Short mmCIF file of C-alpha atoms in Angstrom, two decimals:
data_model
loop_
_atom_site.label_atom_id
_atom_site.label_comp_id
_atom_site.label_asym_id
_atom_site.label_seq_id
_atom_site.Cartn_x
_atom_site.Cartn_y
_atom_site.Cartn_z
CA UNK A 1 -7.47 112.73 50.23
CA UNK A 2 -5.45 113.37 52.93
CA UNK A 3 -2.58 111.71 51.26
CA UNK A 4 -3.20 113.46 47.67
CA UNK A 5 -3.02 117.27 49.55
CA UNK A 6 -0.05 116.30 51.50
CA UNK A 7 1.49 115.51 48.35
CA UNK A 8 0.02 118.63 46.75
CA UNK A 9 1.74 120.73 49.59
CA UNK A 10 5.00 119.07 48.99
CA UNK A 11 4.75 119.30 45.34
CA UNK A 12 3.82 123.06 45.74
CA UNK A 13 6.45 123.85 48.61
CA UNK A 14 9.17 122.43 45.56
CA UNK A 15 7.37 124.51 43.12
CA UNK A 16 8.29 127.48 44.93
CA UNK A 17 11.70 126.91 46.27
CA UNK A 18 12.57 125.88 42.45
CA UNK A 19 10.68 128.83 40.66
CA UNK A 20 12.82 131.27 43.61
CA UNK A 21 15.76 129.84 42.95
CA UNK A 22 15.22 130.39 39.30
CA UNK A 23 14.13 134.05 39.44
CA UNK A 24 17.18 135.68 39.74
CA UNK A 25 19.30 134.24 42.59
CA UNK A 26 22.86 133.81 42.31
CA UNK A 27 22.17 130.51 42.04
CA UNK A 28 20.74 130.67 38.19
CA UNK A 29 23.64 132.99 37.49
CA UNK A 30 27.02 130.83 38.70
CA UNK A 31 29.30 131.73 36.13
CA UNK A 32 29.51 128.34 33.54
CA UNK A 33 27.59 126.39 34.97
CA UNK A 34 23.85 124.80 34.03
CA UNK A 35 22.44 125.50 37.32
CA UNK A 36 19.78 127.35 35.56
CA UNK A 37 18.92 125.19 32.93
CA UNK A 38 18.41 122.61 35.19
CA UNK A 39 16.26 124.61 37.66
CA UNK A 40 13.80 125.42 34.70
CA UNK A 41 13.70 121.49 34.19
CA UNK A 42 12.68 120.83 37.61
CA UNK A 43 10.05 123.18 37.69
CA UNK A 44 8.29 121.83 34.58
CA UNK A 45 8.82 118.04 36.07
CA UNK A 46 7.06 119.74 38.66
CA UNK A 47 4.18 121.39 37.29
CA UNK A 48 3.69 118.42 35.29
CA UNK A 49 3.15 116.18 38.53
CA UNK A 50 1.23 118.94 40.32
CA UNK A 51 -1.04 118.53 37.23
CA UNK A 52 -1.10 114.71 36.80
CA UNK A 53 -2.39 114.14 40.31
CA UNK A 54 -4.74 116.91 40.26
CA UNK A 55 -6.63 116.49 36.40
CA UNK A 56 -9.53 114.56 37.27
CA UNK A 57 -11.91 115.58 35.20
CA UNK A 58 -12.37 116.85 31.31
CA UNK A 59 -10.44 120.31 30.70
CA UNK A 60 -13.13 123.23 30.58
CA UNK A 61 -13.68 124.55 27.25
CA UNK A 62 -12.61 128.16 27.77
CA UNK A 63 -9.19 126.85 28.78
CA UNK A 64 -8.62 124.53 25.20
CA UNK A 65 -9.70 127.62 23.38
CA UNK A 66 -7.07 130.30 25.68
CA UNK A 67 -4.59 127.98 25.07
CA UNK A 68 -5.02 127.42 21.55
CA UNK A 69 -5.54 131.27 21.07
CA UNK A 70 -2.33 132.17 22.82
CA UNK A 71 -0.25 129.43 21.45
CA UNK A 72 -0.95 130.89 17.88
CA UNK A 73 -0.37 134.16 19.26
CA UNK A 74 2.89 133.17 20.50
CA UNK A 75 4.03 131.00 17.97
CA UNK A 76 3.47 134.34 15.62
CA UNK A 77 5.90 136.00 17.39
CA UNK A 78 8.50 132.84 17.69
CA UNK A 79 8.97 132.50 13.90
CA UNK A 80 9.27 136.75 13.49
CA UNK A 81 10.91 137.72 16.39
CA UNK A 82 13.08 134.94 17.79
CA UNK A 83 16.33 134.58 16.16
CA UNK A 84 18.63 133.87 19.43
CA UNK A 85 17.82 131.87 22.91
CA UNK A 86 15.43 130.22 20.69
CA UNK A 87 15.30 127.29 23.75
CA UNK A 88 14.96 129.86 26.52
CA UNK A 89 12.30 131.08 24.28
CA UNK A 90 10.65 127.98 24.07
CA UNK A 91 11.19 126.74 28.06
CA UNK A 92 9.22 130.06 29.33
CA UNK A 93 6.45 130.80 26.47
CA UNK A 94 5.68 127.23 25.06
CA UNK A 95 6.56 125.06 28.21
CA UNK A 96 6.32 126.87 31.37
CA UNK A 97 3.17 129.31 31.17
CA UNK A 98 0.94 126.92 29.66
CA UNK A 99 1.79 124.27 32.19
CA UNK A 100 1.56 127.36 35.12
CA UNK A 101 -1.96 128.40 33.62
CA UNK A 102 -2.89 124.33 33.30
CA UNK A 103 -1.45 123.94 37.32
CA UNK A 104 -4.20 127.05 38.32
CA UNK A 105 -7.32 125.37 36.04
CA UNK A 106 -7.10 122.37 38.20
CA UNK A 107 -6.34 123.90 41.36
CA UNK A 108 -9.49 125.24 43.41
CA UNK A 109 -9.72 128.18 45.41
CA UNK A 110 -8.22 126.29 48.73
CA UNK A 111 -5.46 124.92 46.49
CA UNK A 112 -4.03 128.43 45.01
CA UNK A 113 -4.58 130.00 48.68
CA UNK A 114 -1.81 126.71 49.61
CA UNK A 115 0.55 127.81 46.58
CA UNK A 116 0.23 131.56 48.00
CA UNK A 117 1.25 130.43 51.69
CA UNK A 118 4.03 128.48 50.60
CA UNK A 119 5.60 131.38 48.56
CA UNK A 120 5.31 132.92 51.58
CA UNK A 121 6.39 130.79 54.61
CA UNK A 122 9.87 130.61 52.21
CA UNK A 123 9.97 134.03 51.72
CA UNK A 124 9.71 134.31 55.32
CA UNK A 125 12.73 132.06 56.03
CA UNK A 126 15.25 133.32 53.09
CA UNK A 127 14.62 137.49 54.57
CA UNK A 128 14.79 136.04 58.27
CA UNK A 129 18.05 134.24 57.15
CA UNK A 130 19.34 136.93 55.65
CA UNK A 131 18.51 140.02 58.37
CA UNK A 132 20.94 137.23 60.76
CA UNK A 133 24.03 137.45 58.26
CA UNK A 134 23.30 140.91 57.00
CA UNK A 135 23.30 142.42 60.44
CA UNK A 136 25.82 139.61 61.93
CA UNK A 137 27.99 139.32 59.37
CA UNK A 138 28.02 142.04 57.11
CA UNK A 139 27.10 144.72 58.73
CA UNK A 140 29.10 144.12 62.49
CA UNK A 141 31.10 141.23 61.13
CA UNK A 142 30.40 139.07 63.78
CA UNK A 143 30.66 136.27 61.61
CA UNK A 144 33.32 136.38 58.51
CA UNK A 145 31.87 135.14 54.45
CA UNK A 146 33.00 131.58 54.36
CA UNK A 147 31.92 130.66 50.41
CA UNK A 148 32.86 132.62 47.13
CA UNK A 149 30.78 132.09 43.64
CA UNK A 150 31.66 133.87 40.67
CA UNK A 151 28.16 135.09 38.99
CA UNK A 152 27.52 136.37 35.55
CA UNK A 153 25.37 139.62 36.07
CA UNK A 154 26.27 142.82 34.26
CA UNK A 155 29.43 141.18 33.56
CA UNK A 156 31.56 138.32 35.43
CA UNK A 157 31.97 138.77 39.42
CA UNK A 158 33.31 137.56 42.09
CA UNK A 159 30.85 137.85 45.00
CA UNK A 160 31.25 136.26 49.17
CA UNK A 161 28.71 134.41 50.93
CA UNK A 162 27.88 132.73 54.08
CA UNK A 163 27.26 129.37 54.02
CA UNK A 164 25.60 129.55 50.98
CA UNK A 165 22.65 131.08 52.55
CA UNK A 166 23.25 134.92 52.32
CA UNK A 167 25.44 136.94 49.89
CA UNK A 168 27.33 140.38 49.91
CA UNK A 169 26.31 140.82 45.76
CA UNK A 170 25.79 144.60 45.57
CA UNK A 171 26.36 147.88 46.99
CA UNK A 172 23.77 151.41 46.29
CA UNK A 173 24.83 155.12 47.54
CA UNK A 174 22.82 157.03 49.73
CA UNK A 175 23.44 160.12 51.00
CA UNK A 176 27.02 160.41 49.40
CA UNK A 177 27.75 156.72 51.65
CA UNK A 178 28.59 153.70 49.74
CA UNK A 179 26.21 150.97 51.58
CA UNK A 180 26.11 147.21 51.60
CA UNK A 181 22.34 146.41 50.44
CA UNK A 182 20.62 143.15 51.57
CA UNK A 183 20.54 141.10 48.43
CA UNK A 184 20.31 137.69 50.38
CA UNK A 185 20.44 134.78 47.90
CA UNK A 186 19.74 137.21 44.65
CA UNK A 187 22.13 139.07 42.00
CA UNK A 188 20.91 142.75 43.62
CA UNK A 189 18.63 144.24 46.13
CA UNK A 190 16.01 145.40 44.27
CA UNK A 191 15.33 141.92 43.05
CA UNK A 192 15.31 140.15 46.53
CA UNK A 193 12.70 143.00 47.35
CA UNK A 194 10.71 142.44 44.81
CA UNK A 195 9.58 138.98 46.01
CA UNK A 196 9.87 140.41 49.69
CA UNK A 197 6.94 142.57 48.14
CA UNK A 198 5.22 139.68 46.81
CA UNK A 199 5.82 137.84 49.57
CA UNK A 200 3.74 141.40 52.18
CA UNK A 201 0.91 141.44 49.79
CA UNK A 202 0.04 138.04 49.95
CA UNK A 203 0.30 138.23 54.01
CA UNK A 204 -1.75 141.05 54.25
CA UNK A 205 -3.71 139.55 52.55
CA UNK A 206 -4.10 136.71 55.33
CA UNK A 207 -3.66 138.12 58.38
CA UNK A 208 -6.17 140.24 59.96
CA UNK A 209 -3.69 141.89 62.03
CA UNK A 210 -1.52 143.81 59.31
CA UNK A 211 1.85 144.26 62.21
CA UNK A 212 2.24 140.29 61.82
CA UNK A 213 5.79 138.49 62.58
CA UNK A 214 5.51 138.05 58.60
CA UNK A 215 4.78 142.28 57.66
CA UNK A 216 7.74 142.94 60.06
CA UNK A 217 10.40 140.40 58.71
CA UNK A 218 9.69 141.01 55.31
CA UNK A 219 9.30 145.36 56.28
CA UNK A 220 13.02 144.91 57.30
CA UNK A 221 14.07 143.34 54.90
CA UNK A 222 12.77 145.53 52.24
CA UNK A 223 14.45 148.51 54.29
CA UNK A 224 17.69 146.53 54.61
CA UNK A 225 17.60 145.68 50.69
CA UNK A 226 18.35 149.70 50.02
CA UNK A 227 15.55 149.40 47.65
CA UNK A 228 13.68 152.68 47.13
CA UNK A 229 11.49 151.28 44.94
CA UNK A 230 10.52 148.34 47.46
CA UNK A 231 10.16 151.09 50.67
CA UNK A 232 7.61 152.51 48.12
CA UNK A 233 5.79 149.96 47.27
CA UNK A 234 5.67 148.12 50.84
CA UNK A 235 4.49 151.80 52.21
CA UNK A 236 1.93 151.62 49.73
CA UNK A 237 0.89 147.95 50.43
CA UNK A 238 0.39 149.03 54.37
CA UNK A 239 -1.25 152.35 53.55
CA UNK A 240 -3.76 151.07 51.02
CA UNK A 241 -4.81 148.06 53.72
CA UNK A 242 -4.67 150.97 56.57
CA UNK A 243 -6.94 153.28 54.02
CA UNK A 244 -9.39 151.24 52.62
CA UNK A 245 -9.81 148.32 55.44
CA UNK A 246 -9.88 150.16 58.65
CA UNK A 247 -13.65 150.58 59.59
CA UNK A 248 -12.86 153.32 62.21
CA UNK A 249 -14.17 156.85 61.33
CA UNK A 250 -12.49 158.29 64.05
CA UNK A 251 -9.14 157.89 63.07
CA UNK A 252 -9.63 160.05 59.47
CA UNK A 253 -7.31 162.32 60.84
CA UNK A 254 -4.44 160.33 61.70
CA UNK A 255 -4.58 158.45 58.36
CA UNK A 256 -4.29 162.78 56.80
CA UNK A 257 -1.07 162.88 59.33
CA UNK A 258 0.47 159.12 58.33
CA UNK A 259 -0.15 159.83 54.10
CA UNK A 260 1.70 163.60 55.15
CA UNK A 261 4.86 161.93 56.93
CA UNK A 262 5.06 158.74 54.40
CA UNK A 263 4.85 161.48 51.48
CA UNK A 264 7.67 163.54 53.02
CA UNK A 265 9.99 160.98 53.55
CA UNK A 266 9.19 159.45 50.00
CA UNK A 267 10.17 163.20 48.46
CA UNK A 268 13.13 163.28 50.72
CA UNK A 269 14.56 159.52 49.50
CA UNK A 270 13.30 160.45 46.00
CA UNK A 271 15.62 163.83 46.15
CA UNK A 272 18.29 162.16 47.28
CA UNK A 273 18.18 159.36 44.88
CA UNK A 274 17.67 161.74 41.84
CA UNK A 275 21.56 162.68 42.76
CA UNK A 276 23.05 159.42 42.02
CA UNK A 277 24.10 157.41 39.34
CA UNK A 278 21.48 154.48 39.57
CA UNK A 279 19.04 157.45 39.32
CA UNK A 280 20.40 158.83 36.09
CA UNK A 281 21.17 155.22 35.01
CA UNK A 282 17.31 154.13 35.20
CA UNK A 283 16.67 157.36 33.08
CA UNK A 284 18.94 156.83 30.63
CA UNK A 285 17.07 153.56 30.33
CA UNK A 286 13.77 155.13 29.72
CA UNK A 287 15.08 157.55 27.04
CA UNK A 288 17.06 154.86 25.17
CA UNK A 289 14.38 152.28 25.14
CA UNK A 290 12.33 154.21 23.90
CA UNK A 291 14.36 155.34 20.75
CA UNK A 292 14.84 151.82 20.34
CA UNK A 293 11.29 150.62 20.27
CA UNK A 294 10.58 154.02 17.68
CA UNK A 295 13.07 151.81 15.27
CA UNK A 296 10.56 148.84 15.68
CA UNK A 297 7.45 149.50 17.17
CA UNK A 298 5.58 146.23 15.94
CA UNK A 299 8.15 143.06 16.87
CA UNK A 300 10.82 144.90 18.51
CA UNK A 301 14.27 144.23 18.22
CA UNK A 302 14.32 140.61 18.40
CA UNK A 303 14.15 138.32 21.93
CA UNK A 304 16.87 139.10 23.41
CA UNK A 305 18.61 141.49 21.74
CA UNK A 306 18.97 144.76 23.36
CA UNK A 307 21.52 145.92 20.90
CA UNK A 308 20.09 149.22 19.40
CA UNK A 309 18.94 150.38 23.48
CA UNK A 310 22.48 149.98 23.97
CA UNK A 311 23.94 152.36 20.53
CA UNK A 312 21.40 154.65 21.95
CA UNK A 313 22.93 154.95 25.96
CA UNK A 314 24.67 157.72 27.42
CA UNK A 315 28.31 157.17 27.90
CA UNK A 316 28.73 158.05 31.30
CA UNK A 317 27.20 154.69 32.19
CA UNK A 318 29.18 152.30 29.64
CA UNK A 319 30.05 150.11 32.40
CA UNK A 320 25.62 148.98 33.12
CA UNK A 321 24.25 148.76 29.79
CA UNK A 322 21.87 146.42 31.29
CA UNK A 323 17.91 147.83 31.07
CA UNK A 324 16.37 147.82 34.28
CA UNK A 325 13.12 147.81 33.38
CA UNK A 326 10.71 144.98 32.64
CA UNK A 327 8.15 147.00 30.59
CA UNK A 328 10.91 148.49 28.52
CA UNK A 329 13.09 145.68 27.62
CA UNK A 330 9.72 143.62 26.19
CA UNK A 331 8.66 146.58 24.10
CA UNK A 332 12.48 146.72 22.74
CA UNK A 333 12.84 142.80 22.16
CA UNK A 334 9.37 142.38 21.60
CA UNK A 335 7.40 145.17 20.10
CA UNK A 336 4.12 146.03 21.00
CA UNK A 337 3.37 142.78 19.84
CA UNK A 338 5.11 141.13 23.15
CA UNK A 339 4.17 143.52 25.15
CA UNK A 340 0.22 142.93 24.33
CA UNK A 341 0.76 140.00 26.44
CA UNK A 342 2.05 141.42 29.39
CA UNK A 343 -0.34 144.53 29.66
CA UNK A 344 -3.11 142.80 28.62
CA UNK A 345 -4.31 141.66 32.28
CA UNK A 346 -3.49 144.95 33.87
CA UNK A 347 -6.06 146.30 31.42
CA UNK A 348 -8.76 143.88 31.56
CA UNK A 349 -8.10 144.19 34.92
CA UNK A 350 -8.76 147.80 35.30
CA UNK A 351 -11.47 147.68 33.48
CA UNK A 352 -13.26 145.42 35.53
CA UNK A 353 -12.46 147.57 38.88
CA UNK A 354 -13.84 150.64 36.77
CA UNK A 355 -17.47 149.19 35.75
CA UNK A 356 -17.66 146.45 38.51
CA UNK A 357 -15.84 148.21 41.48
CA UNK A 358 -15.50 147.12 45.65
CA UNK A 359 -12.39 144.27 44.74
CA UNK A 360 -9.89 146.58 46.29
CA UNK A 361 -8.23 143.57 47.11
CA UNK A 362 -7.87 142.71 42.84
CA UNK A 363 -7.00 146.55 42.14
CA UNK A 364 -4.50 146.35 44.57
CA UNK A 365 -3.08 143.03 43.21
CA UNK A 366 -2.44 145.03 39.11
CA UNK A 367 -1.31 148.23 40.90
CA UNK A 368 1.72 146.08 42.47
CA UNK A 369 2.51 144.10 39.34
CA UNK A 370 2.17 147.35 37.17
CA UNK A 371 4.35 148.82 39.25
CA UNK A 372 6.45 145.77 39.69
CA UNK A 373 7.25 145.49 35.76
CA UNK A 374 7.66 148.80 35.26
CA UNK A 375 10.57 149.30 37.71
CA UNK A 376 12.18 146.21 37.48
CA UNK A 377 13.99 143.88 35.26
CA UNK A 378 12.50 140.11 35.81
CA UNK A 379 10.38 139.94 32.29
CA UNK A 380 11.39 136.34 31.86
CA UNK A 381 11.47 134.95 35.22
CA UNK A 382 9.49 131.94 36.32
CA UNK A 383 7.81 134.10 39.24
CA UNK A 384 6.61 136.55 35.65
CA UNK A 385 5.14 133.59 34.46
CA UNK A 386 3.26 132.14 37.41
CA UNK A 387 1.63 135.90 38.01
CA UNK A 388 0.94 136.54 34.36
CA UNK A 389 -0.57 132.82 34.46
CA UNK A 390 -2.52 133.57 37.68
CA UNK A 391 -3.79 136.70 36.32
CA UNK A 392 -5.37 135.65 32.55
CA UNK A 393 -6.69 132.73 34.86
CA UNK A 394 -8.35 134.93 37.09
CA UNK A 395 -9.53 137.05 34.37
CA UNK A 396 -10.71 134.30 32.42
CA UNK A 397 -12.31 132.38 35.36
CA UNK A 398 -13.44 134.78 37.81
CA UNK A 399 -16.99 135.91 36.45
CA UNK A 400 -18.17 132.20 36.08
CA UNK A 401 -16.83 130.92 39.31
CA UNK A 402 -18.47 132.53 42.59
CA UNK A 403 -15.20 130.93 44.63
CA UNK A 404 -12.86 132.75 42.51
CA UNK A 405 -14.73 135.66 42.51
CA UNK A 406 -14.59 136.45 46.17
CA UNK A 407 -11.14 134.93 46.57
CA UNK A 408 -9.87 138.39 46.94
CA UNK A 409 -12.78 140.50 48.48
CA UNK A 410 -10.96 140.86 51.71
CA UNK A 411 -13.46 139.59 53.86
CA UNK A 412 -11.82 139.36 57.31
CA UNK A 413 -12.67 136.16 57.38
CA UNK A 414 -9.18 134.09 55.72
CA UNK A 415 -6.96 132.01 57.31
CA UNK A 416 -3.40 131.77 59.53
CA UNK A 417 -0.37 131.04 57.34
#
């Protein structure tokens, strides 16, 4: 049993590593390279190994029925809405998502927690290394870049990095100053911030002390990514924990002051961001996406097809015609039909909270995920498939499995990472 657990942990760390690399890292977007496809193959092989090692009984009836209904549902979209990039669609929706769901179905609570801890630890190392190179290299120039990559992200571009551990891949404008973002090994700062937010959320779940080495490193990395969305959601995570899990009623005034202070900072940053080109582009994304979705509301314009949305974009952003919201992209490409697959867990999750209440971690999980889907473009990545697979699994079995039902109760008794 101990040998099996050790193998499980190794495979989980490998899975987390491959998923992170596959989800908008520079390595998955190297120009004229098949590394991105190999990452998908590694993820699939790892998932198969995990399933085989942990499968020791018949699959539950609900698991089989769910996957059967899912395959019927997604096959209809494949036949009607997928003309291009068919292999990519098959990989994500017919292989990776079902295998992710099967992985959770053979895991117990401890194995799920080990997987989350693996994600936290891998992201902690990535975040710590990024801070070292961002401060010592990108900002202070104490270390010079020694590698370069040509990546295909918003067009072909060359980026410079440090030992393939950190790259300077993006800048942004704040207070009329062009600043280099800490994007770590990712194609852009907001995607780095997305991974950090997820890792911070899981770390807060496991640590009794809200301010620890994990949340501090994740928090500093999010700030250095210069992602306003990342900063606001990370503040939400900390405030959510501070307000709802602090049992000391004598600090109510302090809570109010902290909220007021954070709101002032948030509004100040938002006002400054509203004057920038990136904010105007994001606003134009929603407008163009809405107009494109109106043309084909049910089944969308076709998988990986943004041509209609691009035609509705304003002239000022001709150099940047990529959409920046997963929800908008799914609506444009897959219409209401594909969007329902993404939104269903959140709708049911909110209904469960309204009907049963008390489960504040569950509410937090869905609020953060919905915010990230609304504000970031990662709709077909492996990290999205992992989160959706867990959401569906949790909603399917949380009422039947007492251990799973108590998974997100926040009883302050969790193990340390």
